[in-house]
Amino acid sequence: MKRDKVFLNTLWVSITSFLVICIVVLPKSFSGEWYFSPVLVTVGPLEIRWYGLLIALSILLATFIAQKEAEREKINEDDLFTAVSLGIIFGIIGARLYYVLFNFEYFSQNPSEIFKIWHGGLAIHGAILAAFLVVFLYTRLKKKCTFTFLQGLDLFTFVLPLAQSIGRWGNFFNHEAYGAPTNLPWKMYVSLQDRMPGYESYEYFHPTFLYESAWNLLLFLILFYFIRNKRKTYGEVTALYLILYSIGRIPIERLRTDSLYIGNFRVAVVISFIFIVLGFLLFVYLRNKREIVEKRSED
């Protein structure tokens, strides 16, 4: 009970902080009255950037919440933290590699930028694929692992939306990942030096970072309720994540001005459609498999 109380308090603090920032900070920023530097503080030659700080914060908070859920599922703490550590390392590598590959023309001409992830450029789909592979290999190679592949994926995808919700604010401070020009009441001012080529004459844009941050926070709440109350078998949370995150990502991605492309197709949209299909098939398979097992046990 005490662990659940700590967990819920952390959750509500996160939600409250999100709402306070939206109400207090964003109106000033979106109007152009306030401008936030990507650099939080400089100590000698060392720069601490908002982007890196928020990514680190999102990982810590997601790991804390995953730990509380793992305790409920009787997962060994050493197994959890080893898998998490590997997932973080290879997830970041996968996210960056994915981004670099689909921006190969730029990075081939600017190779020194490949390792500067604090400048932005981490693709969540690359992180997801890398983390899935890490969980699969860990559960296959680790002797007497205390969680299964699908169970591990559920722990990962259960907290991932919260980490994404926080991480998107790194895009805000980097003045990137915004959408097309707009005159909607919640339009976001983008300074001239931060505007994408071809959009120099526009001042206000869709705050797509905020759309996705809000969608991911809602998705986390849905998955939190589902894993605690509705999950019938391991893997269902992962299936729902693939479906629901992708449903939100597609319209948001179509607004963005900095999408990665394959020919005339936005990469994130293509991957999202694939994830929706895979998630649906996985969910149906798991539910049907469970029904078959139940019928056999009755026979």
PDB file of C-alpha atoms in Angstrom:
ATOM      1  CA  MET A   1       0.000   0.000   0.000  1.00  0.00           C
ATOM      2  CA  LYS A   2       2.810   2.414   0.864  1.00  0.00           C
ATOM      3  CA  ARG A   3       4.583   1.698  -2.439  1.00  0.00           C
ATOM      4  CA  ASP A   4       1.340   2.326  -4.349  1.00  0.00           C
ATOM      5  CA  LYS A   5       0.871   5.626  -2.514  1.00  0.00           C
ATOM      6  CA  VAL A   6       4.364   6.779  -3.491  1.00  0.00           C
ATOM      7  CA  PHE A   7       3.694   5.712  -7.055  1.00  0.00           C
ATOM      8  CA  LEU A   8       0.387   7.588  -7.254  1.00  0.00           C
ATOM      9  CA  ASN A   9       1.874  10.697  -5.664  1.00  0.00           C
ATOM     10  CA  THR A  10       4.643  10.684  -8.258  1.00  0.00           C
ATOM     11  CA  LEU A  11       2.082  10.272 -11.005  1.00  0.00           C
ATOM     12  CA  TRP A  12      -0.074  13.170  -9.851  1.00  0.00           C
ATOM     13  CA  VAL A  13       2.941  15.432  -9.354  1.00  0.00           C
ATOM     14  CA  SER A  14       3.899  14.739 -12.973  1.00  0.00           C
ATOM     15  CA  ILE A  15       0.420  15.547 -14.253  1.00  0.00           C
ATOM     16  CA  THR A  16       0.146  18.683 -12.106  1.00  0.00           C
ATOM     17  CA  SER A  17       3.558  19.893 -13.280  1.00  0.00           C
ATOM     18  CA  PHE A  18       2.505  19.389 -16.895  1.00  0.00           C
ATOM     19  CA  LEU A  19      -0.658  21.452 -16.395  1.00  0.00           C
ATOM     20  CA  VAL A  20       1.132  24.237 -14.501  1.00  0.00           C
ATOM     21  CA  ILE A  21       3.752  24.571 -17.242  1.00  0.00           C
ATOM     22  CA  CYS A  22       1.040  24.670 -19.913  1.00  0.00           C
ATOM     23  CA  ILE A  23      -0.911  27.359 -18.078  1.00  0.00           C
ATOM     24  CA  VAL A  24       1.945  29.552 -16.813  1.00  0.00           C
ATOM     25  CA  VAL A  25       4.873  29.144 -19.215  1.00  0.00           C
ATOM     26  CA  LEU A  26       3.442  28.376 -22.639  1.00  0.00           C
ATOM     27  CA  PRO A  27       1.287  31.504 -23.136  1.00  0.00           C
ATOM     28  CA  LYS A  28       4.376  33.702 -22.681  1.00  0.00           C
ATOM     29  CA  SER A  29       6.499  31.526 -24.942  1.00  0.00           C
ATOM     30  CA  PHE A  30       3.888  30.967 -27.636  1.00  0.00           C
ATOM     31  CA  SER A  31       3.297  34.705 -27.929  1.00  0.00           C
ATOM     32  CA  GLY A  32       6.999  35.333 -28.444  1.00  0.00           C
ATOM     33  CA  GLU A  33       7.331  37.302 -25.220  1.00  0.00           C
ATOM     34  CA  TRP A  34       9.673  34.744 -23.650  1.00  0.00           C
ATOM     35  CA  TYR A  35      12.511  32.945 -25.418  1.00  0.00           C
ATOM     36  CA  PHE A  36      14.172  29.932 -23.799  1.00  0.00           C
ATOM     37  CA  SER A  37      17.748  29.083 -24.639  1.00  0.00           C
ATOM     38  CA  PRO A  38      18.438  25.406 -25.349  1.00  0.00           C
ATOM     39  CA  VAL A  39      21.261  25.683 -22.786  1.00  0.00           C
ATOM     40  CA  LEU A  40      20.112  25.569 -19.174  1.00  0.00           C
ATOM     41  CA  VAL A  41      23.453  26.472 -17.606  1.00  0.00           C
ATOM     42  CA  THR A  42      27.103  26.736 -18.649  1.00  0.00           C
ATOM     43  CA  VAL A  43      29.916  25.767 -16.283  1.00  0.00           C
ATOM     44  CA  GLY A  44      33.257  26.531 -17.931  1.00  0.00           C
ATOM     45  CA  PRO A  45      33.384  24.472 -21.151  1.00  0.00           C
ATOM     46  CA  LEU A  46      30.471  22.301 -19.983  1.00  0.00           C
ATOM     47  CA  GLU A  47      26.954  23.023 -21.218  1.00  0.00           C
ATOM     48  CA  ILE A  48      23.930  21.478 -19.566  1.00  0.00           C
ATOM     49  CA  ARG A  49      21.073  21.515 -22.053  1.00  0.00           C
ATOM     50  CA  TRP A  50      17.381  21.261 -21.370  1.00  0.00           C
ATOM     51  CA  TYR A  51      17.140  18.462 -23.924  1.00  0.00           C
ATOM     52  CA  GLY A  52      19.601  16.194 -22.145  1.00  0.00           C
ATOM     53  CA  LEU A  53      18.234  17.049 -18.710  1.00  0.00           C
ATOM     54  CA  LEU A  54      14.675  16.208 -19.705  1.00  0.00           C
ATOM     55  CA  ILE A  55      15.696  12.960 -21.386  1.00  0.00           C
ATOM     56  CA  ALA A  56      17.546  11.941 -18.216  1.00  0.00           C
ATOM     57  CA  LEU A  57      14.583  12.953 -16.038  1.00  0.00           C
ATOM     58  CA  SER A  58      12.159  11.000 -18.211  1.00  0.00           C
ATOM     59  CA  ILE A  59      14.314   7.865 -17.982  1.00  0.00           C
ATOM     60  CA  LEU A  60      14.637   8.122 -14.191  1.00  0.00           C
ATOM     61  CA  LEU A  61      10.926   8.637 -13.626  1.00  0.00           C
ATOM     62  CA  ALA A  62       9.926   5.862 -16.037  1.00  0.00           C
ATOM     63  CA  THR A  63      12.401   3.475 -14.390  1.00  0.00           C
ATOM     64  CA  PHE A  64      11.052   4.314 -10.935  1.00  0.00           C
ATOM     65  CA  ILE A  65       7.481   3.566 -12.000  1.00  0.00           C
ATOM     66  CA  ALA A  66       8.509   0.393 -13.826  1.00  0.00           C
ATOM     67  CA  GLN A  67      10.279  -0.749 -10.660  1.00  0.00           C
ATOM     68  CA  LYS A  68       7.082  -0.377  -8.627  1.00  0.00           C
ATOM     69  CA  GLU A  69       5.130  -2.416 -11.149  1.00  0.00           C
ATOM     70  CA  ALA A  70       7.917  -5.021 -11.287  1.00  0.00           C
ATOM     71  CA  GLU A  71       7.687  -5.464  -7.523  1.00  0.00           C
ATOM     72  CA  ARG A  72       3.988  -6.269  -7.874  1.00  0.00           C
ATOM     73  CA  GLU A  73       4.850  -8.888 -10.497  1.00  0.00           C
ATOM     74  CA  LYS A  74       7.619 -10.466  -8.376  1.00  0.00           C
ATOM     75  CA  ILE A  75      10.376  -9.597 -10.854  1.00  0.00           C
ATOM     76  CA  ASN A  76      13.925  -9.756  -9.513  1.00  0.00           C
ATOM     77  CA  GLU A  77      15.366  -6.263  -9.081  1.00  0.00           C
ATOM     78  CA  ASP A  78      18.759  -7.202 -10.552  1.00  0.00           C
ATOM     79  CA  ASP A  79      17.078  -8.580 -13.675  1.00  0.00           C
ATOM     80  CA  LEU A  80      15.029  -5.419 -14.031  1.00  0.00           C
ATOM     81  CA  PHE A  81      17.876  -2.933 -13.654  1.00  0.00           C
ATOM     82  CA  THR A  82      20.235  -4.892 -15.882  1.00  0.00           C
ATOM     83  CA  ALA A  83      17.612  -5.004 -18.630  1.00  0.00           C
ATOM     84  CA  VAL A  84      16.775  -1.326 -18.094  1.00  0.00           C
ATOM     85  CA  SER A  85      20.446  -0.308 -18.297  1.00  0.00           C
ATOM     86  CA  LEU A  86      20.934  -2.242 -21.524  1.00  0.00           C
ATOM     87  CA  GLY A  87      17.661  -0.911 -22.880  1.00  0.00           C
ATOM     88  CA  ILE A  88      18.663   2.695 -22.183  1.00  0.00           C
ATOM     89  CA  ILE A  89      22.080   2.324 -23.802  1.00  0.00           C
ATOM     90  CA  PHE A  90      20.915   0.535 -26.918  1.00  0.00           C
ATOM     91  CA  GLY A  91      17.655   2.480 -27.072  1.00  0.00           C
ATOM     92  CA  ILE A  92      19.574   5.746 -27.362  1.00  0.00           C
ATOM     93  CA  ILE A  93      21.933   4.183 -29.905  1.00  0.00           C
ATOM     94  CA  GLY A  94      18.969   2.857 -31.884  1.00  0.00           C
ATOM     95  CA  ALA A  95      17.140   6.185 -31.740  1.00  0.00           C
ATOM     96  CA  ARG A  96      20.189   8.056 -32.999  1.00  0.00           C
ATOM     97  CA  LEU A  97      21.143   5.489 -35.627  1.00  0.00           C
ATOM     98  CA  TYR A  98      17.598   5.520 -37.003  1.00  0.00           C
ATOM     99  CA  TYR A  99      17.661   9.321 -37.237  1.00  0.00           C
ATOM    100  CA  VAL A 100      21.113   9.412 -38.815  1.00  0.00           C
ATOM    101  CA  LEU A 101      20.248   6.776 -41.425  1.00  0.00           C
ATOM    102  CA  PHE A 102      17.200   8.706 -42.600  1.00  0.00           C
ATOM    103  CA  ASN A 103      19.239  11.940 -42.639  1.00  0.00           C
ATOM    104  CA  PHE A 104      22.268  10.317 -44.180  1.00  0.00           C
ATOM    105  CA  GLU A 105      22.876  13.055 -46.752  1.00  0.00           C
ATOM    106  CA  TYR A 106      23.268  15.672 -44.016  1.00  0.00           C
ATOM    107  CA  PHE A 107      25.313  13.547 -41.617  1.00  0.00           C
ATOM    108  CA  SER A 108      27.603  12.245 -44.358  1.00  0.00           C
ATOM    109  CA  GLN A 109      28.612  15.858 -44.933  1.00  0.00           C
ATOM    110  CA  ASN A 110      28.698  16.688 -41.204  1.00  0.00           C
ATOM    111  CA  PRO A 111      30.024  13.507 -39.526  1.00  0.00           C
ATOM    112  CA  SER A 112      30.974  15.349 -36.321  1.00  0.00           C
ATOM    113  CA  GLU A 113      27.257  15.955 -35.688  1.00  0.00           C
ATOM    114  CA  ILE A 114      26.464  12.236 -35.492  1.00  0.00           C
ATOM    115  CA  PHE A 115      27.410  11.988 -31.835  1.00  0.00           C
ATOM    116  CA  LYS A 116      25.947  15.344 -30.717  1.00  0.00           C
ATOM    117  CA  ILE A 117      22.587  14.043 -29.547  1.00  0.00           C
ATOM    118  CA  TRP A 118      22.166  17.086 -27.301  1.00  0.00           C
ATOM    119  CA  HIS A 119      21.428  19.011 -30.483  1.00  0.00           C
ATOM    120  CA  GLY A 120      18.342  16.849 -30.901  1.00  0.00           C
ATOM    121  CA  GLY A 121      17.650  14.053 -33.331  1.00  0.00           C
ATOM    122  CA  LEU A 122      16.495  10.956 -31.445  1.00  0.00           C
ATOM    123  CA  ALA A 123      13.816   8.997 -33.298  1.00  0.00           C
ATOM    124  CA  ILE A 124      11.463   7.152 -30.955  1.00  0.00           C
ATOM    125  CA  HIS A 125      10.761   4.386 -33.459  1.00  0.00           C
ATOM    126  CA  GLY A 126      14.466   3.531 -33.529  1.00  0.00           C
ATOM    127  CA  ALA A 127      14.516   3.418 -29.732  1.00  0.00           C
ATOM    128  CA  ILE A 128      11.453   1.157 -29.627  1.00  0.00           C
ATOM    129  CA  LEU A 129      12.894  -1.340 -32.101  1.00  0.00           C
ATOM    130  CA  ALA A 130      16.251  -1.415 -30.303  1.00  0.00           C
ATOM    131  CA  ALA A 131      14.638  -1.843 -26.882  1.00  0.00           C
ATOM    132  CA  PHE A 132      12.403  -4.665 -28.155  1.00  0.00           C
ATOM    133  CA  LEU A 133      15.494  -6.460 -29.451  1.00  0.00           C
ATOM    134  CA  VAL A 134      17.318  -5.978 -26.129  1.00  0.00           C
ATOM    135  CA  VAL A 135      14.409  -7.417 -24.131  1.00  0.00           C
ATOM    136  CA  PHE A 136      14.149 -10.372 -26.505  1.00  0.00           C
ATOM    137  CA  LEU A 137      17.872 -11.197 -26.299  1.00  0.00           C
ATOM    138  CA  TYR A 138      18.011 -10.665 -22.548  1.00  0.00           C
ATOM    139  CA  THR A 139      15.130 -13.036 -21.813  1.00  0.00           C
ATOM    140  CA  ARG A 140      16.612 -15.622 -24.172  1.00  0.00           C
ATOM    141  CA  LEU A 141      20.228 -15.447 -23.006  1.00  0.00           C
ATOM    142  CA  LYS A 142      19.845 -14.739 -19.280  1.00  0.00           C
ATOM    143  CA  LYS A 143      19.612 -17.921 -17.262  1.00  0.00           C
ATOM    144  CA  LYS A 144      16.617 -18.086 -14.943  1.00  0.00           C
ATOM    145  CA  CYS A 145      15.350 -14.676 -15.986  1.00  0.00           C
ATOM    146  CA  THR A 146      12.452 -13.695 -13.727  1.00  0.00           C
ATOM    147  CA  PHE A 147      10.351 -12.186 -16.498  1.00  0.00           C
ATOM    148  CA  THR A 148       9.298 -13.337 -19.940  1.00  0.00           C
ATOM    149  CA  PHE A 149       9.790 -11.494 -23.223  1.00  0.00           C
ATOM    150  CA  LEU A 150       6.202 -10.213 -23.410  1.00  0.00           C
ATOM    151  CA  GLN A 151       6.150  -9.399 -19.714  1.00  0.00           C
ATOM    152  CA  GLY A 152       9.296  -7.321 -20.136  1.00  0.00           C
ATOM    153  CA  LEU A 153       7.832  -5.553 -23.158  1.00  0.00           C
ATOM    154  CA  ASP A 154       4.731  -4.667 -21.140  1.00  0.00           C
ATOM    155  CA  LEU A 155       6.839  -3.072 -18.423  1.00  0.00           C
ATOM    156  CA  PHE A 156       8.705  -1.073 -21.059  1.00  0.00           C
ATOM    157  CA  THR A 157       5.701   0.080 -23.100  1.00  0.00           C
ATOM    158  CA  PHE A 158       3.670   0.766 -19.956  1.00  0.00           C
ATOM    159  CA  VAL A 159       6.013   3.586 -18.851  1.00  0.00           C
ATOM    160  CA  LEU A 160       7.348   4.611 -22.265  1.00  0.00           C
ATOM    161  CA  PRO A 161       4.550   7.124 -23.001  1.00  0.00           C
ATOM    162  CA  LEU A 162       5.325   9.015 -19.801  1.00  0.00           C
ATOM    163  CA  ALA A 163       9.001   9.219 -20.762  1.00  0.00           C
ATOM    164  CA  GLN A 164       7.995  10.384 -24.241  1.00  0.00           C
ATOM    165  CA  SER A 165       5.662  13.001 -22.791  1.00  0.00           C
ATOM    166  CA  ILE A 166       8.503  14.506 -20.770  1.00  0.00           C
ATOM    167  CA  GLY A 167      11.087  14.096 -23.506  1.00  0.00           C
ATOM    168  CA  ARG A 168       9.004  16.066 -26.023  1.00  0.00           C
ATOM    169  CA  TRP A 169       9.621  19.175 -23.951  1.00  0.00           C
ATOM    170  CA  GLY A 170      13.251  18.855 -24.954  1.00  0.00           C
ATOM    171  CA  ASN A 171      12.026  19.639 -28.477  1.00  0.00           C
ATOM    172  CA  PHE A 172      10.321  22.735 -27.092  1.00  0.00           C
ATOM    173  CA  PHE A 173      13.551  24.055 -25.582  1.00  0.00           C
ATOM    174  CA  ASN A 174      15.473  23.125 -28.744  1.00  0.00           C
ATOM    175  CA  HIS A 175      12.865  25.007 -30.830  1.00  0.00           C
ATOM    176  CA  GLU A 176      12.269  22.008 -33.081  1.00  0.00           C
ATOM    177  CA  ALA A 177       9.603  19.436 -33.954  1.00  0.00           C
ATOM    178  CA  TYR A 178       6.947  22.067 -34.568  1.00  0.00           C
ATOM    179  CA  GLY A 179       4.255  21.857 -37.202  1.00  0.00           C
ATOM    180  CA  ALA A 180       3.006  23.802 -40.175  1.00  0.00           C
ATOM    181  CA  PRO A 181       2.115  27.514 -39.996  1.00  0.00           C
ATOM    182  CA  THR A 182      -1.220  28.258 -38.311  1.00  0.00           C
ATOM    183  CA  ASN A 183      -3.342  31.086 -36.904  1.00  0.00           C
ATOM    184  CA  LEU A 184      -5.157  28.951 -34.339  1.00  0.00           C
ATOM    185  CA  PRO A 185      -5.519  30.482 -30.844  1.00  0.00           C
ATOM    186  CA  TRP A 186      -2.820  28.148 -29.455  1.00  0.00           C
ATOM    187  CA  LYS A 187      -0.315  28.948 -32.221  1.00  0.00           C
ATOM    188  CA  MET A 188       3.364  28.943 -31.222  1.00  0.00           C
ATOM    189  CA  TYR A 189       5.789  31.706 -32.136  1.00  0.00           C
ATOM    190  CA  VAL A 190       9.078  30.500 -33.635  1.00  0.00           C
ATOM    191  CA  SER A 191      11.944  32.966 -33.926  1.00  0.00           C
ATOM    192  CA  LEU A 192      13.477  33.556 -37.344  1.00  0.00           C
ATOM    193  CA  GLN A 193      16.725  31.690 -36.612  1.00  0.00           C
ATOM    194  CA  ASP A 194      14.760  28.584 -35.603  1.00  0.00           C
ATOM    195  CA  ARG A 195      12.428  28.418 -38.605  1.00  0.00           C
ATOM    196  CA  MET A 196      12.778  25.651 -41.138  1.00  0.00           C
ATOM    197  CA  PRO A 197      14.057  26.616 -44.614  1.00  0.00           C
ATOM    198  CA  GLY A 198      11.144  27.848 -46.709  1.00  0.00           C
ATOM    199  CA  TYR A 199       9.144  29.032 -43.691  1.00  0.00           C
ATOM    200  CA  GLU A 200      11.073  32.225 -42.943  1.00  0.00           C
ATOM    201  CA  SER A 201       8.092  34.464 -43.724  1.00  0.00           C
ATOM    202  CA  TYR A 202       5.849  32.707 -41.167  1.00  0.00           C
ATOM    203  CA  GLU A 203       5.881  33.454 -37.453  1.00  0.00           C
ATOM    204  CA  TYR A 204       3.366  31.080 -35.858  1.00  0.00           C
ATOM    205  CA  PHE A 205       3.253  27.295 -36.090  1.00  0.00           C
ATOM    206  CA  HIS A 206       1.448  24.258 -34.695  1.00  0.00           C
ATOM    207  CA  PRO A 207       3.041  23.228 -31.344  1.00  0.00           C
ATOM    208  CA  THR A 208       3.223  19.587 -32.366  1.00  0.00           C
ATOM    209  CA  PHE A 209       5.603  18.815 -29.511  1.00  0.00           C
ATOM    210  CA  LEU A 210       2.759  19.749 -27.157  1.00  0.00           C
ATOM    211  CA  TYR A 211       0.184  17.697 -29.068  1.00  0.00           C
ATOM    212  CA  GLU A 212       2.329  14.608 -28.761  1.00  0.00           C
ATOM    213  CA  SER A 213       3.290  15.290 -25.156  1.00  0.00           C
ATOM    214  CA  ALA A 214      -0.384  15.558 -24.177  1.00  0.00           C
ATOM    215  CA  TRP A 215      -1.313  12.467 -26.200  1.00  0.00           C
ATOM    216  CA  ASN A 216       1.467  10.438 -24.595  1.00  0.00           C
ATOM    217  CA  LEU A 217       0.446  11.516 -21.104  1.00  0.00           C
ATOM    218  CA  LEU A 218      -3.129  10.420 -21.817  1.00  0.00           C
ATOM    219  CA  LEU A 219      -1.834   7.149 -23.254  1.00  0.00           C
ATOM    220  CA  PHE A 220       0.190   6.507 -20.108  1.00  0.00           C
ATOM    221  CA  LEU A 221      -2.928   6.957 -17.961  1.00  0.00           C
ATOM    222  CA  ILE A 222      -4.844   4.542 -20.201  1.00  0.00           C
ATOM    223  CA  LEU A 223      -2.104   1.906 -20.004  1.00  0.00           C
ATOM    224  CA  PHE A 224      -1.735   2.434 -16.258  1.00  0.00           C
ATOM    225  CA  TYR A 225      -5.420   1.651 -15.805  1.00  0.00           C
ATOM    226  CA  PHE A 226      -5.251  -1.258 -18.238  1.00  0.00           C
ATOM    227  CA  ILE A 227      -2.227  -2.986 -16.706  1.00  0.00           C
ATOM    228  CA  ARG A 228      -3.734  -2.722 -13.228  1.00  0.00           C
ATOM    229  CA  ASN A 229      -7.326  -3.667 -14.079  1.00  0.00           C
ATOM    230  CA  LYS A 230      -7.888  -5.131 -17.552  1.00  0.00           C
ATOM    231  CA  ARG A 231      -4.818  -7.037 -18.736  1.00  0.00           C
ATOM    232  CA  LYS A 232      -5.539 -10.721 -19.259  1.00  0.00           C
ATOM    233  CA  THR A 233      -2.139 -11.881 -20.411  1.00  0.00           C
ATOM    234  CA  TYR A 234       1.364 -10.514 -20.999  1.00  0.00           C
ATOM    235  CA  GLY A 235       1.806  -8.651 -24.261  1.00  0.00           C
ATOM    236  CA  GLU A 236      -1.550  -6.913 -24.322  1.00  0.00           C
ATOM    237  CA  VAL A 237      -0.131  -3.644 -22.981  1.00  0.00           C
ATOM    238  CA  THR A 238       2.497  -3.692 -25.728  1.00  0.00           C
ATOM    239  CA  ALA A 239      -0.159  -4.309 -28.365  1.00  0.00           C
ATOM    240  CA  LEU A 240      -2.270  -1.408 -27.101  1.00  0.00           C
ATOM    241  CA  TYR A 241       0.757   0.868 -26.993  1.00  0.00           C
ATOM    242  CA  LEU A 242       1.616   0.091 -30.615  1.00  0.00           C
ATOM    243  CA  ILE A 243      -1.968   0.806 -31.677  1.00  0.00           C
ATOM    244  CA  LEU A 244      -2.799   3.873 -29.606  1.00  0.00           C
ATOM    245  CA  TYR A 245       0.533   5.667 -29.843  1.00  0.00           C
ATOM    246  CA  SER A 246       0.518   5.228 -33.610  1.00  0.00           C
ATOM    247  CA  ILE A 247      -3.070   6.451 -33.950  1.00  0.00           C
ATOM    248  CA  GLY A 248      -2.029   9.689 -32.276  1.00  0.00           C
ATOM    249  CA  ARG A 249       1.337   9.955 -34.024  1.00  0.00           C
ATOM    250  CA  ILE A 250      -0.015   9.802 -37.585  1.00  0.00           C
ATOM    251  CA  PRO A 251      -2.049  13.065 -37.622  1.00  0.00           C
ATOM    252  CA  ILE A 252       0.598  14.860 -35.551  1.00  0.00           C
ATOM    253  CA  GLU A 253       3.387  13.722 -37.854  1.00  0.00           C
ATOM    254  CA  ARG A 254       1.460  14.939 -40.903  1.00  0.00           C
ATOM    255  CA  LEU A 255       1.562  18.455 -39.437  1.00  0.00           C
ATOM    256  CA  ARG A 256       5.316  18.518 -38.835  1.00  0.00           C
ATOM    257  CA  THR A 257       7.760  20.391 -41.035  1.00  0.00           C
ATOM    258  CA  ASP A 258      10.808  18.259 -40.200  1.00  0.00           C
ATOM    259  CA  SER A 259       9.637  14.724 -40.949  1.00  0.00           C
ATOM    260  CA  LEU A 260      12.008  12.036 -42.181  1.00  0.00           C
ATOM    261  CA  TYR A 261      11.043  10.751 -45.643  1.00  0.00           C
ATOM    262  CA  ILE A 262      11.314   7.634 -47.768  1.00  0.00           C
ATOM    263  CA  GLY A 263      10.642   8.996 -51.227  1.00  0.00           C
ATOM    264  CA  ASN A 264       7.364  10.900 -50.878  1.00  0.00           C
ATOM    265  CA  PHE A 265       6.298   9.079 -47.704  1.00  0.00           C
ATOM    266  CA  ARG A 266       6.883  10.211 -44.143  1.00  0.00           C
ATOM    267  CA  VAL A 267       8.816   7.467 -42.386  1.00  0.00           C
ATOM    268  CA  ALA A 268       7.006   7.880 -39.051  1.00  0.00           C
ATOM    269  CA  VAL A 269       3.610   7.580 -40.743  1.00  0.00           C
ATOM    270  CA  VAL A 270       4.618   4.394 -42.562  1.00  0.00           C
ATOM    271  CA  ILE A 271       6.030   2.849 -39.371  1.00  0.00           C
ATOM    272  CA  SER A 272       2.942   3.904 -37.428  1.00  0.00           C
ATOM    273  CA  PHE A 273       0.633   2.113 -39.856  1.00  0.00           C
ATOM    274  CA  ILE A 274       2.797  -0.996 -39.545  1.00  0.00           C
ATOM    275  CA  PHE A 275       2.689  -0.742 -35.742  1.00  0.00           C
ATOM    276  CA  ILE A 276      -1.111  -0.448 -35.775  1.00  0.00           C
ATOM    277  CA  VAL A 277      -1.441  -3.626 -37.830  1.00  0.00           C
ATOM    278  CA  LEU A 278       1.105  -5.516 -35.704  1.00  0.00           C
ATOM    279  CA  GLY A 279      -0.497  -4.310 -32.479  1.00  0.00           C
ATOM    280  CA  PHE A 280      -3.964  -5.345 -33.594  1.00  0.00           C
ATOM    281  CA  LEU A 281      -2.785  -8.783 -34.715  1.00  0.00           C
ATOM    282  CA  LEU A 282      -0.861  -9.285 -31.472  1.00  0.00           C
ATOM    283  CA  PHE A 283      -3.816  -8.305 -29.308  1.00  0.00           C
ATOM    284  CA  VAL A 284      -6.227 -10.582 -31.177  1.00  0.00           C
ATOM    285  CA  TYR A 285      -3.703 -13.445 -31.073  1.00  0.00           C
ATOM    286  CA  LEU A 286      -3.152 -13.081 -27.319  1.00  0.00           C
ATOM    287  CA  ARG A 287      -6.851 -12.932 -26.511  1.00  0.00           C
ATOM    288  CA  ASN A 288      -7.636 -15.941 -28.745  1.00  0.00           C
ATOM    289  CA  LYS A 289      -4.691 -17.885 -27.353  1.00  0.00           C
ATOM    290  CA  ARG A 290      -5.904 -17.216 -23.826  1.00  0.00           C
ATOM    291  CA  GLU A 291      -9.405 -18.395 -24.697  1.00  0.00           C
ATOM    292  CA  ILE A 292      -7.997 -21.593 -26.196  1.00  0.00           C
ATOM    293  CA  VAL A 293      -5.937 -22.232 -23.070  1.00  0.00           C
ATOM    294  CA  GLU A 294      -8.982 -21.648 -20.856  1.00  0.00           C
ATOM    295  CA  LYS A 295     -11.126 -24.043 -22.911  1.00  0.00           C
ATOM    296  CA  ARG A 296      -8.457 -26.714 -22.804  1.00  0.00           C
ATOM    297  CA  SER A 297      -8.152 -26.354 -19.033  1.00  0.00           C
ATOM    298  CA  GLU A 298     -11.938 -26.758 -18.747  1.00  0.00           C
ATOM    299  CA  ASP A 299     -11.874 -29.902 -20.892  1.00  0.00           C
TER     300      ASP A 299
END
